[in-house]
C-alpha cells in the first residue's frame, strides 16, 4: 500500500516534470502537442474510488495548467477524462473482470486492450482540451486535425513509455 | 427535501464532475483574457440575436403606424419643396409716359402644361384672373405668337394654342402689308397655313409673317413665322402659303400674356359700326 503510494507519487512527479519541462516545449510540425502526463491518470489503479480519481485528475490538470499558464483548461479536460474512465473500463472489461489490485498497463493487461483503453481516453481528453483552447466551432476542421495529430503523438509516447519504464509484474 | 438530498447523493459522481468542470471553466474564463472576451462576446451576440428577433416582430406589428407616419412626413416634406408653392409673384410691365398712351400690358407666366400632338392643342399657364388675365388675351413668347387665352380661373388660365383647329391669327406680310388669317392644318406642329393673300402681290420664300392689330388681340408686328413655300390652286386668286412657325411649341416655358387696354373701346366701336351697317 505504502509502496504503491510512493510509486504513484514518483510517477506523478516524473510525468508532470517531463510534461512541463520538456514536452510543453515540443511542437511537432507547429501544431502537434503530446500530453504524456495523462499517463498518470490512465495508470491509476482500476478499483480507485471514482470521486478520488476525479479529484486527483483535477489536481493533476490544475498543476499542469499552473505551469503552462492555461488555468482551468487541462483541469477541465482531466476531469472529463476521469469522468469517462469508469465507463470505458466497464466497456472493455475482460470476461472474468478486473483483479482487485489491477493497474491498467501493457504488462498487466494485453497490448491490444491497453491501446484501445488509452486511445479512447486520450482522444476524449484531447477533444475536450483543444475545444476549450480554441473555444469556437468555426475552425472545426483545423481543430480536429490538431486533435487527431496530438492524440496519435500522445498515444505513441504512452505506449513507448510502457515498454521503457513499467516493470513487468513478473519481474517484481 | 430528503429525497432531493438522496438524489444528489446517489448522483454524487456526476455532480462532482459537473462542479469540477464548472470550476475549471470559471478558472479558465477568469484567468484568460481571450476566453473572457470570447464568453462576453458570445453572450452579447446571443442577446443581440434575441433583441433582433424581438425588434423584427415589433417592427412588423408597428408597420401600419410606421407607414402612416412616414406618409405623413413625406407629405409634410413635399409641401415644403419649392415645387409645392404656387408662384404668386408676377410682373406686369407698363410704361408711364404722357406723350404716348399705354395700350398693351405684358404679364409673365410660365407654361405648366402643354401639348402639340393633338388636333386641338391647349396650354395651361400658372397665372389667372387674380393677375389680370382675361379670356381672349393674346399669348406670345420671345420667339413669336403662341395663342389666345381661352378660360381663366383665379390662379390658372388655358391657352388655345396656334395649333388648334379653331384658332385664327390675323397676320400680314411684313414686306407688303397684305393680310390674311393663319390657321393650322393639324399635320406638323412647326407649320401653319396662310390663305387670303391675293396673287397680285409678289411674295418670296423666307418672307416674314407678323401679326396685325385687326383682331385687337395681338400688338403690331409680333413675329409669327416665315414663308416656307407657296402655291396657287387653279382658278383661285389667293395663295396657299405654308408658314414655318418661328416658335417651337414643343419647348415652351415662359410666355407673356398681352393685355390690350384699349381693346374694349376698339371692339365697342367696331360693333357699333357693324350694327349700324346691319340696320
XYZ file of C-alpha atoms in Angstrom:
451
model
C 0.000 0.000 0.000
C 2.682 2.456 1.032
C 4.905 1.430 -1.817
C 2.003 1.922 -4.129
C 1.540 5.460 -2.908
C 5.242 6.216 -3.226
C 5.286 4.701 -6.649
C 2.293 6.799 -7.705
C 3.840 9.953 -6.282
C 7.105 9.358 -8.072
C 5.285 8.628 -11.292
C 3.253 11.772 -10.822
C 6.306 13.957 -10.258
C 8.234 12.439 -13.127
C 5.383 12.746 -15.601
C 4.439 16.272 -14.594
C 8.037 17.462 -14.726
C 8.552 15.762 -18.048
C 5.443 17.416 -19.357
C 6.273 20.897 -18.048
C 9.967 20.976 -18.748
C 10.256 19.021 -21.974
C 7.026 18.199 -23.741
C 5.381 21.592 -23.423
C 8.238 22.974 -25.478
C 7.822 20.434 -28.213
C 5.565 21.315 -31.031
C 5.814 18.818 -33.815
C 5.197 20.485 -37.176
C 3.788 23.500 -35.404
C 0.558 22.172 -34.016
C 1.043 18.689 -32.583
C 1.469 18.715 -28.813
C 1.959 15.446 -26.965
C 0.477 15.394 -23.479
C 2.168 12.461 -21.841
C 1.127 13.434 -18.298
C -2.291 11.821 -18.887
C -0.478 8.533 -18.481
C -0.602 9.162 -14.740
C -4.396 9.223 -14.778
C -4.523 6.310 -17.161
C -2.403 4.207 -14.852
C -4.230 4.880 -11.611
C -5.498 1.596 -10.138
C -8.658 0.209 -11.652
C -10.502 -0.029 -8.351
C -9.745 3.527 -7.190
C -12.879 5.306 -5.889
C -14.417 7.372 -8.607
C -14.551 10.603 -6.649
C -10.943 10.269 -5.609
C -10.000 9.591 -9.203
C -11.764 12.712 -10.250
C -10.179 14.890 -7.590
C -6.713 13.579 -8.361
C -7.278 14.226 -12.040
C -8.468 17.731 -11.320
C -5.379 18.486 -9.272
C -3.104 16.986 -11.890
C -4.639 19.075 -14.607
C -4.539 22.154 -12.414
C -0.818 21.734 -11.760
C -0.119 21.379 -15.474
C -2.282 24.457 -16.005
C -0.360 26.454 -13.429
C 2.857 25.802 -15.265
C 1.619 26.275 -18.775
C -0.460 29.363 -17.994
C -3.753 27.880 -19.094
C -5.640 27.807 -15.785
C -8.682 25.550 -15.996
C -8.063 24.087 -19.422
C -6.168 20.945 -18.518
C -8.090 20.642 -15.255
C -11.347 20.527 -17.152
C -10.021 18.055 -19.694
C -8.645 15.778 -16.975
C -11.870 15.844 -15.011
C -13.717 14.932 -18.170
C -11.305 12.092 -18.755
C -11.719 10.841 -15.184
C -15.461 11.047 -15.600
C -15.283 8.839 -18.657
C -12.713 6.394 -17.326
C -15.001 4.078 -15.297
C -17.349 3.767 -18.229
C -14.533 2.928 -20.624
C -13.138 0.396 -18.198
C -16.530 -1.258 -17.906
C -16.956 -1.220 -21.651
C -13.741 -3.095 -22.400
C -13.500 -5.186 -19.249
C -12.121 -8.703 -19.653
C -14.623 -11.540 -19.390
C -13.542 -12.506 -15.878
C -13.423 -8.874 -14.652
C -10.507 -6.909 -13.222
C -8.312 -8.144 -10.456
C -8.596 -6.330 -7.156
C -5.276 -4.525 -7.424
C -5.148 -4.293 -11.196
C -3.405 -1.343 -12.837
C -4.118 -0.533 -16.481
C -0.838 -1.186 -18.259
C 0.503 -3.222 -21.128
C 2.185 -5.714 -18.886
C -0.813 -6.426 -16.711
C -3.409 -6.366 -19.463
C -2.882 -7.237 -23.094
C -1.264 -4.849 -25.570
C -4.463 -4.533 -27.631
C -6.558 -3.850 -24.573
C -4.205 -1.103 -23.441
C -4.095 0.563 -26.856
C -7.881 0.649 -27.021
C -8.202 1.869 -23.458
C -5.547 4.558 -23.755
C -6.627 5.538 -27.243
C -10.239 6.211 -26.262
C -9.374 8.205 -23.158
C -6.594 10.189 -24.791
C -8.894 11.094 -27.654
C -11.611 12.242 -25.223
C -9.107 14.249 -23.225
C -7.686 15.931 -26.290
C -11.112 16.664 -27.722
C -12.084 18.461 -24.564
C -8.724 20.175 -24.208
C -8.466 21.505 -27.735
C -12.019 22.697 -27.821
C -11.508 24.501 -24.559
C -8.452 26.116 -26.111
C -9.942 27.102 -29.450
C -13.308 27.861 -27.913
C -15.232 28.100 -31.104
C -16.766 25.714 -33.596
C -15.997 27.707 -36.707
C -12.479 26.271 -37.028
C -13.739 22.740 -36.656
C -11.610 21.158 -39.385
C -8.253 22.536 -38.257
C -9.134 21.754 -34.647
C -9.998 18.167 -35.485
C -6.722 17.833 -37.366
C -4.842 19.089 -34.344
C -6.764 16.740 -32.056
C -6.020 13.728 -34.261
C -2.337 14.593 -34.628
C -1.789 15.243 -30.939
C -3.736 12.163 -29.922
C -1.557 9.973 -32.101
C 1.572 11.622 -30.701
C 0.435 11.207 -27.091
C -0.636 7.620 -27.637
C 2.722 6.768 -29.211
C 4.575 8.240 -26.254
C 2.291 6.430 -23.793
C 2.879 3.079 -25.466
C 6.599 3.706 -25.705
C 6.742 4.577 -22.018
C 5.048 1.271 -21.249
C 7.938 -0.637 -22.734
C 10.646 1.652 -21.368
C 9.654 2.257 -17.773
C 6.951 -0.029 -16.490
C 8.424 -3.100 -14.987
C 6.736 -6.371 -15.589
C 4.830 -7.710 -12.663
C 6.578 -10.957 -13.080
C 9.928 -9.229 -12.636
C 8.906 -7.678 -9.373
C -36.236 17.635 0.818
C -34.871 14.310 1.967
C -35.478 12.742 -1.388
C -33.668 15.644 -3.010
C -30.595 15.052 -0.871
C -30.904 11.381 -1.638
C -30.997 12.118 -5.321
C -27.950 14.341 -5.029
C -26.082 11.739 -3.044
C -26.892 8.994 -5.466
C -25.539 11.058 -8.318
C -22.553 12.415 -6.433
C -20.192 11.281 -9.158
C -21.998 13.211 -11.845
C -22.439 16.222 -9.616
C -18.785 16.286 -8.645
C -17.902 16.057 -12.295
C -20.143 18.961 -13.162
C -18.906 21.040 -10.265
C -15.283 20.450 -11.142
C -15.948 21.244 -14.777
C -17.691 24.422 -13.766
C -14.765 25.287 -11.560
C -12.297 24.684 -14.394
C -14.373 26.729 -16.724
C -14.657 29.501 -14.193
C -10.903 29.489 -13.691
C -10.343 29.441 -17.406
C -12.587 32.397 -18.024
C -11.335 34.324 -15.015
C -7.686 33.947 -15.882
C -7.680 34.203 -19.597
C -8.378 37.381 -21.449
C -9.166 35.609 -24.683
C -11.742 33.287 -23.194
C -13.130 36.095 -21.114
C -13.681 38.260 -24.151
C -14.959 35.315 -26.083
C -17.588 34.424 -23.500
C -18.676 38.001 -23.223
C -18.825 38.319 -26.969
C -20.903 35.239 -27.476
C -23.174 36.381 -24.671
C -23.512 39.707 -26.394
C -24.142 38.054 -29.725
C -26.819 35.899 -28.154
C -28.588 38.841 -26.559
C -28.212 40.815 -29.745
C -29.849 37.993 -31.705
C -32.725 37.874 -29.261
C -33.161 41.608 -29.400
C -33.049 41.462 -33.176
C -35.809 38.892 -33.220
C -37.960 40.891 -30.819
C -37.336 44.015 -32.797
C -38.264 42.274 -36.025
C -41.628 41.228 -34.632
C -42.270 44.645 -33.133
C -41.414 46.333 -36.395
C -43.873 44.129 -38.171
C -46.597 44.886 -35.659
C -45.975 48.604 -35.952
C -45.670 48.534 -39.712
C -49.009 50.178 -40.352
C -48.432 53.012 -37.899
C -44.937 53.486 -39.207
C -46.167 53.636 -42.762
C -48.745 56.215 -41.844
C -46.171 58.274 -40.036
C -43.805 58.085 -42.973
C -46.517 59.034 -45.409
C -47.454 61.994 -43.254
C -43.859 63.036 -43.021
C -43.470 62.675 -46.773
C -46.492 64.854 -47.346
C -45.141 67.462 -44.968
C -41.736 67.454 -46.639
C -43.247 67.569 -50.090
C -45.323 70.581 -49.119
C -42.073 72.357 -48.309
C -40.450 71.708 -51.657
C -40.155 74.733 -53.926
C -42.399 72.969 -56.445
C -45.194 72.904 -53.896
C -45.507 76.655 -53.774
C -47.659 78.484 -56.164
C -45.682 81.345 -57.545
C -47.833 84.372 -56.857
C -45.303 86.909 -57.961
C -45.633 88.255 -61.446
C -44.554 91.265 -63.366
C -46.749 93.493 -65.349
C -44.755 95.831 -67.437
C -46.305 99.234 -68.026
C -44.752 102.483 -69.090
C -45.986 105.804 -67.880
C -45.467 108.471 -70.472
C -47.839 111.367 -71.108
C -46.887 111.635 -74.754
C -47.979 108.112 -75.537
C -50.886 106.186 -74.158
C -50.096 102.739 -72.908
C -52.042 100.244 -74.965
C -50.533 96.854 -74.203
C -49.503 95.417 -70.884
C -47.465 92.256 -70.546
C -47.887 89.667 -67.848
C -45.267 86.975 -67.466
C -46.440 83.450 -66.985
C -44.913 80.028 -67.177
C -46.302 77.111 -69.084
C -47.235 74.284 -66.744
C -48.993 72.056 -69.242
C -48.584 71.795 -72.969
C -49.321 69.530 -75.880
C -48.547 69.574 -79.579
C -49.632 66.181 -80.813
C -53.407 66.568 -80.806
C -55.595 68.170 -83.329
C -56.639 70.802 -80.801
C -53.828 71.748 -78.508
C -54.048 73.775 -75.340
C -51.523 75.187 -72.942
C -52.003 75.876 -69.262
C -50.395 78.888 -67.636
C -49.765 79.419 -63.954
C -51.398 82.874 -63.867
C -55.081 83.626 -63.784
C -57.701 86.262 -63.193
C -56.028 87.357 -59.936
C -53.101 88.506 -62.024
C -55.232 90.325 -64.533
C -55.590 87.684 -67.187
C -58.852 87.673 -69.089
C -60.204 85.496 -71.869
C -59.159 86.379 -75.406
C -55.907 87.968 -74.396
C -53.017 87.136 -76.664
C -50.124 84.975 -75.610
C -46.684 85.397 -77.098
C -43.217 84.275 -76.294
C -39.852 85.767 -77.059
C -39.839 83.846 -80.327
C -43.334 84.527 -81.570
C -47.070 84.040 -81.261
C -48.345 81.278 -79.004
C -52.109 81.514 -78.894
C -55.138 83.091 -77.261
C -56.367 82.810 -73.672
C -59.463 80.653 -73.589
C -60.562 80.114 -69.989
C -59.427 81.758 -66.797
C -59.595 80.644 -63.199
C -58.273 82.645 -60.241
C -54.818 81.113 -60.482
C -54.672 79.464 -63.881
C -55.563 80.044 -67.440
C -55.753 77.891 -70.513
C -54.451 78.958 -73.870
C -55.859 77.904 -77.190
C -52.610 77.440 -78.982
C -51.978 78.270 -82.607
C -52.050 74.513 -83.077
C -55.836 74.365 -82.765
C -58.367 73.899 -85.492
C -60.389 76.969 -84.478
C -57.543 79.356 -83.975
C -57.259 82.119 -86.490
C -54.443 84.570 -86.159
C -54.715 87.775 -88.081
C -51.385 88.134 -89.845
C -49.771 90.113 -92.583
C -46.647 90.018 -94.643
C -44.132 92.375 -93.163
C -42.843 93.451 -96.569
C -46.100 94.206 -98.333
C -48.687 94.665 -95.566
C -51.153 92.326 -97.231
C -53.066 90.500 -94.561
C -54.711 87.141 -94.102
C -55.599 84.725 -91.360
C -53.285 81.956 -90.259
C -54.601 78.515 -89.374
C -53.164 75.156 -88.587
C -53.986 72.126 -90.682
C -53.114 69.678 -87.927
C -50.156 67.952 -89.531
C -46.869 69.430 -88.410
C -46.577 71.471 -85.180
C -43.898 73.534 -86.901
C -46.015 74.647 -89.863
C -49.253 76.565 -90.427
C -51.128 77.743 -93.492
C -51.817 81.279 -94.507
C -54.548 81.988 -97.011
C -56.264 85.132 -98.316
C -53.122 86.769 -99.667
C -54.005 87.825 -103.196
C -51.912 86.630 -106.065
C -51.370 90.195 -107.144
C -48.674 90.617 -104.523
C -45.211 89.375 -105.075
C -44.045 87.090 -102.314
C -40.903 85.075 -101.838
C -39.778 82.170 -99.747
C -38.399 83.412 -96.437
C -40.679 86.430 -96.226
C -41.597 87.267 -92.672
C -45.153 86.879 -91.417
C -46.187 89.087 -88.479
C -49.350 89.861 -86.537
C -51.786 92.677 -87.169
C -53.928 94.594 -84.735
C -57.102 93.841 -86.638
C -58.393 91.322 -84.145
C -57.367 93.599 -81.253
C -55.650 90.643 -79.618
C -52.013 90.946 -80.553
C -49.858 94.025 -80.818
C -48.489 95.038 -84.156
C -45.637 93.132 -85.770
C -45.221 90.195 -83.416
C -43.266 87.505 -85.228
C -45.329 84.553 -86.473
C -43.037 82.797 -88.884
C -41.511 82.779 -92.324
C -42.814 81.578 -95.642
C -41.716 78.043 -96.348
C -43.306 77.795 -99.777
C -46.476 78.800 -101.546
C -48.728 77.715 -104.323
C -51.788 78.842 -106.218
C -54.626 76.463 -106.779
C -56.087 76.658 -110.291
C -58.978 79.104 -110.504
C -58.220 80.846 -107.219
C -56.934 84.314 -106.680
C -55.284 83.558 -103.335
C -52.046 81.968 -102.462
C -51.871 78.971 -100.231
C -48.799 79.775 -98.181
C -47.071 77.344 -95.890
C -45.612 79.240 -92.987
C -42.847 77.915 -90.821
C -43.767 78.955 -87.300
C -40.989 80.794 -85.513
C -41.974 79.295 -82.154
C -41.115 75.764 -81.253
C -44.243 74.716 -79.394
C -42.533 71.632 -78.039
C -40.179 73.596 -75.837
C -42.177 76.387 -74.280
C -41.509 77.544 -70.761
C -42.048 81.258 -70.247
C -44.621 83.294 -72.110
C -46.148 86.750 -71.979
C -49.825 87.397 -71.805
C -50.634 90.543 -73.698
C -53.430 92.714 -72.424
C -54.874 95.343 -74.712
C -56.016 98.225 -72.552
C -57.947 99.797 -75.394
C -59.492 96.594 -76.594
C -62.908 97.310 -75.146
C -63.009 100.680 -76.830
C -61.932 99.251 -80.164
C -64.427 96.409 -80.060
C -67.302 98.615 -78.949
C -66.651 100.963 -81.775
C -66.393 98.144 -84.269
C -69.602 96.572 -83.007
C -71.401 99.868 -83.186
C -70.354 100.358 -86.775
C -71.322 96.793 -87.620
C -74.752 97.277 -86.046
C -75.389 100.483 -87.866
C -74.379 98.746 -91.029
C -76.777 95.913 -90.299
C -79.591 98.308 -89.663
